[in-house]
Amino acid sequence: LQSTIVSQSNIDRRWALVADLELSKKLLSLMIYARGVDEAATRLCSRGFLSLWPSCLGQEAAQVGSIVAVGDDAYVFPSYREHAAALARGITPNQLLHQWTARSFCGWSSNSVNFHPYTVVVAGHLLHAVGYAMGLRMKGSSKIVLAYFGDGATSQGDFSEALNLAAVKGVSVLFFCQNNGWAISTPVRNQMKTSVADRARGFGVEAVTVDGNNVFDVYDSTIKAVNFMRTSSAPFLIEALTMRISGHTTTDAPDLYRSSEDVEYWVDLDPIKRAIEHSAHVPGFCYEWLQTTKSAVDSFCDNLGRTDRSGECLDDKSSVFDMRSIR
Amino acid sequence: MADRGNKLGNCLNIALFEALAADSSLVLLGEDIGTLGGVFRITRGLKEAYGGDRVQDFVLAESSIIGAAIGLSLCGFRPVCEIQFESFIYPAMNQLVTQAARMQLRSGNGLKLPLVVRVPYGGGFRGLEHHTESNEGVFASVAGLSITVCSSSFDAAILLKNAIAMDSPVLFYEPKKMYWKSIALPSIGPPDSGLGARILVAGSDVTVVSYGATLKDCSDAVGVLADEMSVELIDLRWLRPLDFDCVARSVNKTGRLVVVHEASRFCGIGAEVAAEVGQMCFSQLKAPISRVTAKDELYPPSAFEDQFLPNVADIITAIREVRNV
């Protein structure tokens, strides 16, 4: 499904809308930063510092493009793989990794970053998002709510209930599906017979399908979705087609259920690689900046959680990567 | 509001009316609670008085009701949900157990999650399947939820106000059979507090503990036995946290305990009370702790419910048995 929908013409599109150098650099640096932290977390897990890690490798564009587009005052209900979105929102790596040391259920204060704790029982949080948006409207607020979920969560009843309730109540929830091809070992073709976007329309919720590995496409679609919600007092759904490059978590054995060709196909469509290719067309973009950014992220991530095995070092919430160092 | 007397349903209606007036963040959610006033009319007149945002008729989906209420609570509101009949709560089980109960621990940082779920429960009125059960024990086993049961009109308002004032999720059970009946329970004046258990009748020979609709049956049994012995009758009121100290103080005095509830016996509240009091009062017990409950079977078609539910005669028999050990 993923392969056929992300058509070649889509991938080869030129990003005329992305002429903004600062925006390109922001999106690209956030993706590089998220990738660095994600890879560091996988290393920390293999060395026993973390008890488990669900990598978001390959999904950086879907997450960074959407969360930057909604702005900092949108309240976010993530699922449990929204690491790139969390980091882009300003949650520190130590805060992010804390729960994966098994020392807490959430390492950040949700209200200070407008980013709810992760929800593990998938789709349950989509109803919280609708209720939160009902509350915002009763307060007369124009803020919106962003709810992330995966393709697997769409099989849960709460997904359908949340779409229906949001449509009936007419509240501003942006349902953002990262259709990443797999629910642990179950491929999308065994999870659904219609697209997620089609199902949303069936509930009376406007929806689009986007190339989730194109950060500019995601950003642009999200901006349009937010504008739609603000003017029409209605929810919206974005189905971002992307791919989980790693296993479900570090304990998964993806070799048992997916082919190396499938992974290679999607590695070729790597969102960071494509963002660099397209940024190169933006006037003023320079590779020297890119190298500086990568080096800054690498040296920061090399030092993440190095000091002891207990995970206590991750209690130190002061270790913060300064994004300004690479802008 | 028309005078509907000092009945449980009316007291709850007035308590909700006053709570809505007292706190603009209070929001009622439920099926048919607005225009209709609820299938039991407990929310009668509230939508007219406070509007459709404060008293929201909801889609026919319990997970949506509780899930949205959690979101409203996170957004700074104080939701009070109505589940139409106790057995319709199961579609919301996931929202209650994995979400509402755990949200504060998950979030840390002193997050408040005020959330009241009103649950009309219990049978004994020839009800339809799924309209007559007592599932309070299922939720009493869930850490992170508080459970209270109102049993009488003089107690309902203070219990409800306490539940609403809490900053964590509460299931508020209401014995639906008693909503609109004139039921005389021993009146010992207004309660001092909305917390803990309450002694309805003071006595010295046998302690009887109950809650909900069977409290009335216990009261009738105590009346029948008045010439034979002195029975102390306790209304538990809260099932989680459960006021074991109140029960133990009584049992240390009487040495005999009968626990009565409408729910089935196995893994019921009675088992928990018996186990804990058995430990707390071991040296004072003069008889095995006795339980009077519904049978350990599925609730039958209600034409046969009299053979399934505990009754006054069962309670009298159990009290006499522990007295005669």
XYZ file of C-alpha atoms in Angstrom:
652
model
C 0.000 0.000 0.000
C 2.684 2.470 1.048
C 4.756 1.794 -2.029
C 1.943 2.308 -4.445
C 0.545 5.440 -2.870
C 3.835 7.302 -2.511
C 4.137 7.567 -6.242
C 7.261 8.500 -8.053
C 5.730 11.732 -9.278
C 5.068 12.740 -5.723
C 8.609 12.006 -4.686
C 10.099 13.953 -7.596
C 7.987 17.006 -6.973
C 9.944 20.217 -6.683
C 9.185 22.165 -3.589
C 8.301 25.509 -4.995
C 6.451 26.339 -1.838
C 9.576 25.900 0.204
C 11.603 28.914 -0.730
C 12.042 29.886 2.887
C 15.626 29.235 3.914
C 15.012 29.602 7.635
C 12.107 27.177 7.570
C 14.118 24.648 5.555
C 16.981 24.826 7.998
C 14.653 24.560 10.985
C 12.869 21.476 9.706
C 16.083 19.831 8.550
C 18.025 20.496 11.741
C 15.157 19.200 13.891
C 15.062 15.978 11.866
C 18.838 15.536 12.137
C 18.635 16.210 15.863
C 15.814 13.687 16.332
C 17.677 11.062 14.318
C 20.800 11.605 16.418
C 18.906 11.182 19.687
C 17.020 8.162 18.350
C 20.214 6.403 17.279
C 21.848 7.279 20.602
C 18.852 5.798 22.426
C 19.173 2.549 20.493
C 22.860 2.406 21.501
C 21.983 3.154 25.119
C 19.403 0.384 25.044
C 21.846 -2.181 23.682
C 24.224 -1.241 26.486
C 21.525 -1.705 29.112
C 20.974 1.949 29.968
C 17.395 1.819 28.651
C 15.014 -1.093 29.180
C 13.359 -0.664 25.785
C 13.328 1.748 22.848
C 10.722 2.105 20.093
C 12.670 3.851 17.366
C 11.007 6.444 15.136
C 13.693 6.157 12.481
C 12.202 7.037 9.101
C 9.252 8.971 10.561
C 11.085 12.217 11.317
C 9.511 14.170 8.460
C 5.947 13.239 9.393
C 6.515 14.288 12.988
C 8.696 17.369 12.586
C 6.718 18.777 9.659
C 3.430 18.507 11.524
C 4.468 19.684 14.964
C 6.322 22.731 13.664
C 3.330 23.648 11.520
C 0.768 23.573 14.347
C 2.833 25.934 16.524
C 3.804 25.711 20.170
C 0.365 26.456 21.618
C -1.371 23.448 20.060
C -1.843 20.794 22.750
C -0.451 17.467 21.559
C -1.646 13.964 22.433
C 1.107 11.632 21.206
C 1.017 7.861 20.970
C 4.365 6.367 22.061
C 6.731 6.777 19.097
C 6.532 10.549 18.718
C 10.127 11.185 19.753
C 10.938 13.567 16.894
C 7.785 15.557 17.657
C 8.641 15.621 21.372
C 12.187 16.837 20.755
C 10.973 19.447 18.273
C 8.531 20.701 20.911
C 11.437 21.262 23.311
C 11.303 18.146 25.467
C 14.931 17.375 26.305
C 16.541 14.045 25.404
C 16.908 13.224 29.082
C 13.240 13.934 29.691
C 12.337 11.871 26.634
C 14.480 8.888 27.587
C 13.534 8.908 31.260
C 10.512 6.635 30.981
C 12.520 4.176 28.885
C 14.897 3.750 31.842
C 11.773 2.375 33.585
C 12.112 4.958 36.353
C 8.908 6.855 35.532
C 5.963 6.798 33.121
C 6.796 10.232 31.700
C 9.859 12.422 32.010
C 8.368 15.789 31.163
C 5.730 18.088 32.589
C 2.905 17.988 30.047
C 1.439 21.418 30.716
C 4.767 23.227 30.418
C 5.314 21.951 26.875
C 1.688 21.342 25.805
C 2.680 17.765 25.110
C 0.783 14.993 26.876
C 2.501 11.858 28.234
C 2.715 8.963 25.823
C -0.316 6.653 25.583
C 0.542 2.985 25.177
C -2.956 1.483 24.872
C -3.356 2.794 21.368
C -6.249 5.071 20.303
C -7.477 5.731 23.853
C -5.895 9.182 23.745
C -7.809 10.183 20.617
C -10.936 10.611 22.754
C -8.952 12.662 25.268
C -7.976 14.914 22.386
C -11.636 15.404 21.460
C -12.584 16.159 25.072
C -9.690 18.584 25.398
C -10.808 20.374 22.234
C -14.385 20.523 23.577
C -12.950 22.218 26.653
C -10.933 24.702 24.601
C -14.039 25.699 22.685
C -16.046 26.164 25.904
C -13.255 28.448 27.115
C -13.538 30.451 23.908
C -9.990 29.508 22.911
C -8.915 29.304 19.275
C -6.158 26.809 20.077
C -6.211 23.449 18.389
C -5.380 19.908 19.488
C -3.050 17.582 17.581
C -3.373 13.826 18.112
C -0.820 11.380 16.703
C -1.578 7.722 16.096
C -0.504 4.866 13.869
C -2.146 2.590 11.326
C -2.629 -0.147 13.936
C -4.597 2.190 16.211
C -7.191 2.716 13.490
C -8.502 -0.806 14.136
C -9.413 0.147 17.699
C -12.973 1.215 18.433
C -11.806 4.398 20.122
C -10.398 5.616 16.797
C -13.825 5.416 15.170
C -15.510 6.826 18.263
C -13.111 9.772 18.346
C -13.648 10.646 14.682
C -17.406 10.416 15.109
C -17.461 12.434 18.314
C -15.172 15.125 16.905
C -17.391 15.408 13.831
C -20.609 15.554 15.874
C -19.218 18.092 18.351
C -17.473 20.093 15.609
C -14.210 20.556 17.488
C -10.719 21.438 16.260
C -8.762 18.231 16.535
C -6.119 17.450 13.933
C -5.976 13.668 13.726
C -2.518 12.868 12.397
C -2.025 9.254 11.331
C 1.500 8.091 10.709
C 0.732 5.130 8.532
C 4.133 3.490 8.912
C 3.316 0.215 7.238
C 3.443 -2.049 10.248
C 1.686 -2.723 13.536
C 4.537 -4.735 15.066
C 4.493 -7.632 12.538
C 1.115 -7.001 10.919
C 1.336 -5.185 7.590
C -1.173 -2.495 6.692
C -2.841 -4.732 4.082
C -3.915 -7.037 6.922
C -5.056 -4.127 9.073
C -7.473 -2.293 6.774
C -9.228 -2.485 3.436
C -9.725 1.243 2.962
C -7.351 4.122 3.535
C -7.453 5.926 6.852
C -8.367 9.122 5.014
C -11.329 7.405 3.336
C -12.591 6.211 6.665
C -12.330 9.717 8.114
C -14.499 11.058 5.286
C -17.058 8.387 6.123
C -17.405 9.979 9.560
C -17.782 13.414 8.043
C -14.194 14.435 8.758
C -12.235 16.132 5.967
C -8.981 14.339 5.212
C -5.911 14.257 2.979
C -3.211 11.707 2.303
C 0.316 13.073 2.178
C 3.789 11.799 1.435
C 4.922 11.398 5.026
C 8.592 11.230 4.095
C 8.517 14.694 2.581
C 8.812 17.167 5.418
C 7.784 20.119 3.264
C 4.674 18.333 2.025
C 3.738 17.430 5.598
C 4.381 20.971 6.814
C 2.343 22.523 4.024
C -0.562 20.088 4.448
C -0.622 20.696 8.190
C -0.688 24.477 7.754
C -3.643 24.067 5.408
C -5.381 21.705 7.840
C -4.970 24.166 10.724
C -6.370 26.993 8.597
C -9.314 24.801 7.654
C -10.040 23.919 11.296
C -9.799 27.553 12.403
C -12.286 28.732 9.787
C -14.757 25.859 9.863
C -14.874 24.649 13.502
C -14.349 21.081 12.439
C -11.787 18.334 12.861
C -9.376 17.260 10.134
C -7.389 14.114 9.440
C -4.001 13.804 7.773
C -2.802 10.369 6.749
C 0.959 10.560 6.314
C 2.379 7.590 4.446
C 5.744 6.739 5.889
C 7.683 3.720 7.072
C 9.053 2.375 10.303
C 12.644 1.559 9.375
C 13.579 -0.225 12.620
C 11.682 -2.930 14.476
C 8.637 -2.148 16.610
C 10.992 -1.831 19.585
C 14.505 -2.963 20.414
C 13.087 -6.364 21.461
C 11.428 -6.936 18.097
C 12.798 -9.291 15.414
C 11.720 -7.648 12.146
C 13.780 -10.131 10.087
C 11.067 -12.675 10.887
C 8.369 -10.776 9.025
C 9.785 -8.254 6.559
C 12.195 -8.434 3.689
C 15.433 -6.515 3.355
C 14.182 -5.256 -0.041
C 11.252 -3.582 1.689
C 13.570 -1.838 4.127
C 15.999 -0.822 1.359
C 13.183 0.641 -0.704
C 12.243 2.900 2.161
C 15.813 3.735 3.153
C 16.091 5.161 -0.371
C 13.156 7.397 0.490
C 14.801 8.532 3.708
C 13.147 11.774 4.801
C 16.384 13.483 5.839
C 18.147 12.597 2.618
C 15.225 13.951 0.625
C 14.975 17.102 2.697
C 18.662 17.784 2.041
C 18.221 17.193 -1.695
C 15.329 19.570 -1.839
C 16.864 22.155 0.463
C 19.762 22.347 -1.918
C 17.370 24.115 -4.290
C 16.545 26.772 -1.726
C 18.506 29.948 -2.389
C 21.157 30.523 0.267
C 21.357 26.915 1.471
C 24.933 25.788 2.078
C 26.460 22.401 2.838
C 28.851 23.921 5.359
C 25.862 24.688 7.594
C 24.709 21.111 7.160
C 28.053 19.685 8.218
C 28.206 21.981 11.246
C 24.710 20.870 12.225
C 25.497 17.192 11.910
C 28.703 17.574 13.917
C 26.972 19.505 16.686
C 24.246 16.853 16.942
C 26.766 14.005 16.854
C 28.929 15.372 19.628
C 25.870 16.149 21.761
C 24.386 12.690 21.267
C 27.688 10.927 21.935
C 27.503 12.273 25.468
C 23.880 11.334 26.170
C 23.471 9.115 29.213
C 27.098 8.039 29.340
C 27.852 8.403 33.008
C 26.213 5.420 34.672
C 24.063 2.379 34.010
C 21.319 3.101 36.511
C 19.739 5.755 34.368
C 20.035 8.231 37.210
C 22.024 10.551 35.011
C 18.872 10.939 32.978
C 17.229 12.442 36.047
C 19.401 15.446 35.297
C 17.037 17.492 33.198
C 19.634 20.205 32.655
C 21.343 18.472 29.749
C 19.717 20.357 26.924
C 20.796 20.507 23.318
C 20.890 24.144 22.304
C 19.192 24.358 18.947
C 20.482 27.884 18.571
C 23.975 26.463 18.218
C 23.090 25.197 14.766
C 20.786 27.870 13.410
C -38.488 22.619 40.730
C -41.562 20.581 41.544
C -41.645 19.031 44.968
C -40.790 15.380 44.582
C -40.232 14.919 48.244
C -37.195 13.811 50.080
C -36.444 10.955 47.708
C -32.984 9.797 46.679
C -33.482 10.804 43.034
C -34.653 14.259 43.986
C -31.785 14.798 46.433
C -29.305 13.878 43.700
C -31.046 16.233 41.274
C -30.845 19.115 43.730
C -27.223 18.301 44.600
C -26.266 18.410 40.907
C -28.221 21.652 40.432
C -26.333 23.249 43.311
C -22.974 21.877 42.174
C -23.495 23.362 38.693
C -24.318 26.711 40.295
C -21.310 26.603 42.603
C -18.642 25.763 40.031
C -18.677 27.011 36.446
C -16.102 24.359 35.471
C -18.575 21.569 36.288
C -19.867 19.815 33.154
C -22.366 16.952 32.974
C -22.003 14.383 30.174
C -24.225 11.431 29.406
C -26.780 9.757 27.195
C -30.201 11.435 27.260
C -29.328 13.567 30.302
C -30.203 16.905 28.705
C -33.572 17.361 27.079
C -35.006 14.191 28.604
C -33.362 14.699 32.000
C -31.914 11.189 32.001
C -33.814 7.902 31.819
C -34.248 8.154 35.611
C -34.806 11.956 35.492
C -31.895 12.593 37.841
C -30.742 15.484 35.629
C -34.250 16.832 35.053
C -34.300 20.578 34.457
C -30.534 21.000 34.525
C -30.064 21.614 30.798
C -32.811 24.241 30.833
C -31.091 25.935 33.747
C -27.468 25.711 32.647
C -27.471 25.165 28.889
C -26.322 22.482 26.506
C -22.589 23.015 27.080
C -22.832 22.455 30.833
C -25.308 19.552 30.483
C -24.328 17.680 27.334
C -26.384 15.013 25.661
C -23.790 12.594 24.353
C -23.450 10.040 21.577
C -24.426 6.486 22.465
C -20.879 5.361 23.268
C -19.624 5.009 26.827
C -15.943 5.010 25.867
C -16.588 8.369 24.189
C -18.232 9.709 27.342
C -15.402 8.737 29.675
C -12.636 9.434 27.126
C -13.956 12.922 26.387
C -14.454 13.534 30.111
C -10.783 12.740 30.705
C -9.871 15.271 28.016
C -12.179 17.885 29.552
C -10.638 17.240 32.951
C -7.134 17.685 31.512
C -8.358 20.968 30.027
C -9.382 22.281 33.458
C -13.014 21.199 33.700
C -14.718 19.079 36.360
C -16.781 16.501 34.437
C -19.589 14.471 35.996
C -20.635 11.635 33.684
C -23.753 9.519 33.808
C -23.594 5.895 32.702
C -27.179 5.007 31.862
C -27.184 1.530 33.448
C -24.280 -0.154 35.248
C -23.688 -2.844 32.640
C -23.243 -0.243 29.901
C -20.049 0.848 31.645
C -18.017 -1.999 30.136
C -17.395 -0.313 26.757
C -15.653 2.381 28.856
C -13.614 -0.132 30.856
C -10.404 0.670 29.008
C -10.832 4.411 29.485
C -11.462 3.934 33.205
C -8.791 1.355 33.968
C -5.864 2.107 31.657
C -6.474 5.853 31.354
C -8.453 7.564 34.138
C -7.057 5.425 36.941
C -3.443 5.768 35.809
C -3.291 9.292 34.367
C -2.118 11.026 37.522
C 0.649 8.539 38.216
C 1.643 8.587 34.556
C 1.850 12.353 34.422
C 3.470 12.915 37.779
C 3.901 16.560 38.709
C 0.750 16.625 40.849
C -1.653 16.492 37.912
C -5.272 16.815 39.011
C -7.868 14.661 37.280
C -11.281 15.462 38.735
C -13.785 13.052 37.186
C -17.021 11.669 38.635
C -18.845 8.803 36.951
C -22.387 8.319 38.227
C -23.492 4.704 37.905
C -27.137 3.728 38.497
C -26.872 0.065 39.514
C -28.621 -2.917 40.989
C -31.797 -4.896 40.376
C -34.888 -6.018 42.171
C -37.360 -4.199 39.934
C -37.964 -6.761 37.159
C -35.456 -5.101 34.846
C -34.132 -6.180 31.469
C -30.826 -8.028 31.010
C -27.840 -5.696 31.641
C -30.065 -3.286 33.583
C -29.978 -4.955 36.993
C -26.443 -5.850 37.989
C -24.059 -4.868 40.759
C -20.552 -4.478 39.360
C -19.048 -2.163 41.954
C -16.586 -4.841 43.059
C -15.063 -5.007 39.579
C -13.980 -1.382 39.875
C -13.190 -1.496 43.597
C -10.270 -3.740 42.664
C -8.719 -1.012 40.504
C -6.122 1.163 42.217
C -6.486 4.747 41.076
C -10.288 4.748 41.247
C -12.358 5.659 44.284
C -15.777 4.044 44.704
C -18.668 5.390 46.728
C -22.279 4.206 47.025
C -25.089 6.462 48.146
C -27.816 4.588 49.980
C -30.201 7.133 51.347
C -31.650 10.530 50.624
C -30.119 12.164 53.682
C -26.648 11.052 52.652
C -26.624 11.406 48.854
C -25.894 15.121 48.577
C -22.902 15.181 50.882
C -21.404 12.071 49.269
C -21.868 13.554 45.800
C -20.360 16.882 46.823
C -17.361 15.077 48.273
C -16.938 13.046 45.100
C -17.149 16.176 42.948
C -14.640 18.006 45.140
C -12.030 15.273 44.732
C -9.187 15.841 42.273
C -9.068 12.191 41.191
C -11.515 9.804 39.469
C -14.524 8.608 41.489
C -17.238 6.116 40.575
C -20.450 7.191 42.298
C -22.853 4.250 42.524
C -26.575 4.919 42.903
C -29.050 2.116 43.755
C -31.564 2.795 40.998
C -34.335 0.779 42.672
C -34.424 3.369 45.450
C -34.451 6.537 43.314
C -38.135 7.337 43.516
C -39.389 5.177 46.372
C -40.180 6.449 49.820
C -37.686 4.462 51.808
C -37.416 4.923 55.537
C -33.966 4.225 56.868
C -33.108 4.957 60.484
C -32.588 8.696 60.623
C -29.690 9.704 62.783
C -29.518 13.229 61.488
C -27.303 14.673 58.801
C -23.853 13.128 58.450
C -20.845 15.013 59.801
C -18.742 14.121 56.814
C -18.944 12.748 53.304
C -16.039 10.427 54.000
C -15.824 7.061 55.713
C -18.494 4.629 56.906
C -21.414 5.587 59.112
C -23.167 3.794 61.961
C -26.928 3.861 61.272
C -28.006 1.840 64.300
C -25.890 1.398 67.414
C -25.819 -2.087 68.925
C -23.704 -4.505 70.925
C -24.379 -8.143 69.885
C -23.801 -8.367 66.101
C -22.305 -5.989 63.535
C -24.062 -5.847 60.159
C -22.297 -4.054 57.313
C -23.925 -3.157 54.010
C -24.341 -0.452 51.349
C -26.762 0.380 48.559
C -30.247 -1.064 48.285
C -29.609 -3.935 50.718
C -29.078 -1.413 53.491
C -32.864 -1.064 53.645
C -33.225 -4.867 53.885
C -30.689 -4.883 56.716
C -32.577 -2.124 58.487
C -35.799 -4.138 58.213
C -34.017 -7.227 59.551
C -32.645 -5.277 62.501
C -36.189 -4.124 63.241
C -37.527 -7.685 63.207
C -34.746 -8.804 65.568
C -35.093 -5.852 67.926
C -36.583 -7.936 70.735
C -34.004 -10.729 70.362
C -30.730 -8.865 70.238
C -28.946 -5.588 69.748
C -27.540 -5.199 66.232
C -25.141 -2.480 65.071
C -25.799 -1.481 61.443
C -23.067 0.215 59.407
C -23.421 1.899 56.015
C -20.020 1.489 54.326
C -20.594 4.423 51.915
C -17.062 4.160 50.455
C -15.846 0.881 48.973
C -12.447 2.285 47.995
C -10.990 3.500 50.206
C -12.934 1.235 52.567
C -13.295 2.344 56.192
C -12.045 -0.858 57.844
C -11.369 1.015 61.086
C -15.048 1.813 61.588
C -16.003 -1.826 60.975
C -13.204 -3.165 63.180
C -14.144 -0.858 66.064
C -17.661 -2.251 65.915
C -16.585 -5.894 65.579
C -14.144 -5.533 68.490
C -17.230 -4.615 70.501
C -19.726 -7.199 69.149
C -17.383 -10.053 68.133
C -19.743 -10.932 65.275
C -19.943 -9.690 61.692
C -22.415 -10.171 58.832
C -21.622 -8.470 55.515
C -24.551 -7.980 53.157
C -24.467 -6.910 49.508
C -26.515 -7.293 46.355
C -23.511 -8.308 44.246
C -22.493 -11.947 43.961
C -20.339 -13.490 46.655
C -17.140 -14.618 44.878
C -14.478 -11.879 44.993
C -17.127 -9.458 46.238
C -16.697 -6.594 48.694
C -17.771 -8.984 51.450
C -14.710 -11.146 50.851
C -12.433 -8.148 51.253
C -14.200 -6.963 54.411
C -14.136 -10.478 55.891
C -10.433 -10.969 55.155
C -9.363 -7.630 56.570
C -11.624 -7.698 59.634
C -10.649 -11.316 60.249
C -7.076 -10.127 60.625
C -7.828 -6.916 62.508
C -10.252 -8.491 65.004
C -9.058 -12.108 65.157
C -8.884 -12.341 68.928
C -12.273 -10.679 69.409
C -14.283 -12.781 66.953
C -16.861 -15.084 68.550
C -18.213 -16.512 65.269
C -17.099 -16.971 61.681
C -17.709 -13.874 59.573
C -20.846 -14.387 57.492
C -21.740 -13.055 54.049
C -25.231 -12.576 52.644
C -25.037 -11.921 48.927
C -26.571 -12.726 45.570
C -25.805 -16.193 44.222
C -22.593 -16.871 42.300
C -24.424 -17.060 39.036
C -25.249 -14.808 36.135
C -28.147 -12.505 36.896
C -31.236 -14.471 35.745
C -34.227 -13.245 33.757
C -35.741 -10.950 36.306
C -38.936 -12.962 36.828
C -36.548 -15.240 38.768
C -34.504 -12.538 40.483
C -36.121 -13.128 43.881
C -34.407 -16.512 44.038
C -31.092 -14.898 43.061
C -30.961 -11.793 45.240
C -30.488 -11.766 49.021
C -33.585 -10.836 51.019
C -34.605 -9.806 54.530
C -35.183 -13.423 55.594
C -31.664 -14.402 54.481
C -30.222 -11.536 56.496
C -32.235 -12.447 59.600
C -31.105 -16.069 59.314
C -27.436 -15.063 58.977
C -27.607 -12.705 61.962
C -29.243 -15.373 64.128
C -26.644 -17.933 63.054
C -23.648 -15.809 64.049
C -25.444 -14.825 67.279
C -26.001 -18.464 68.202
C -22.403 -19.664 67.684
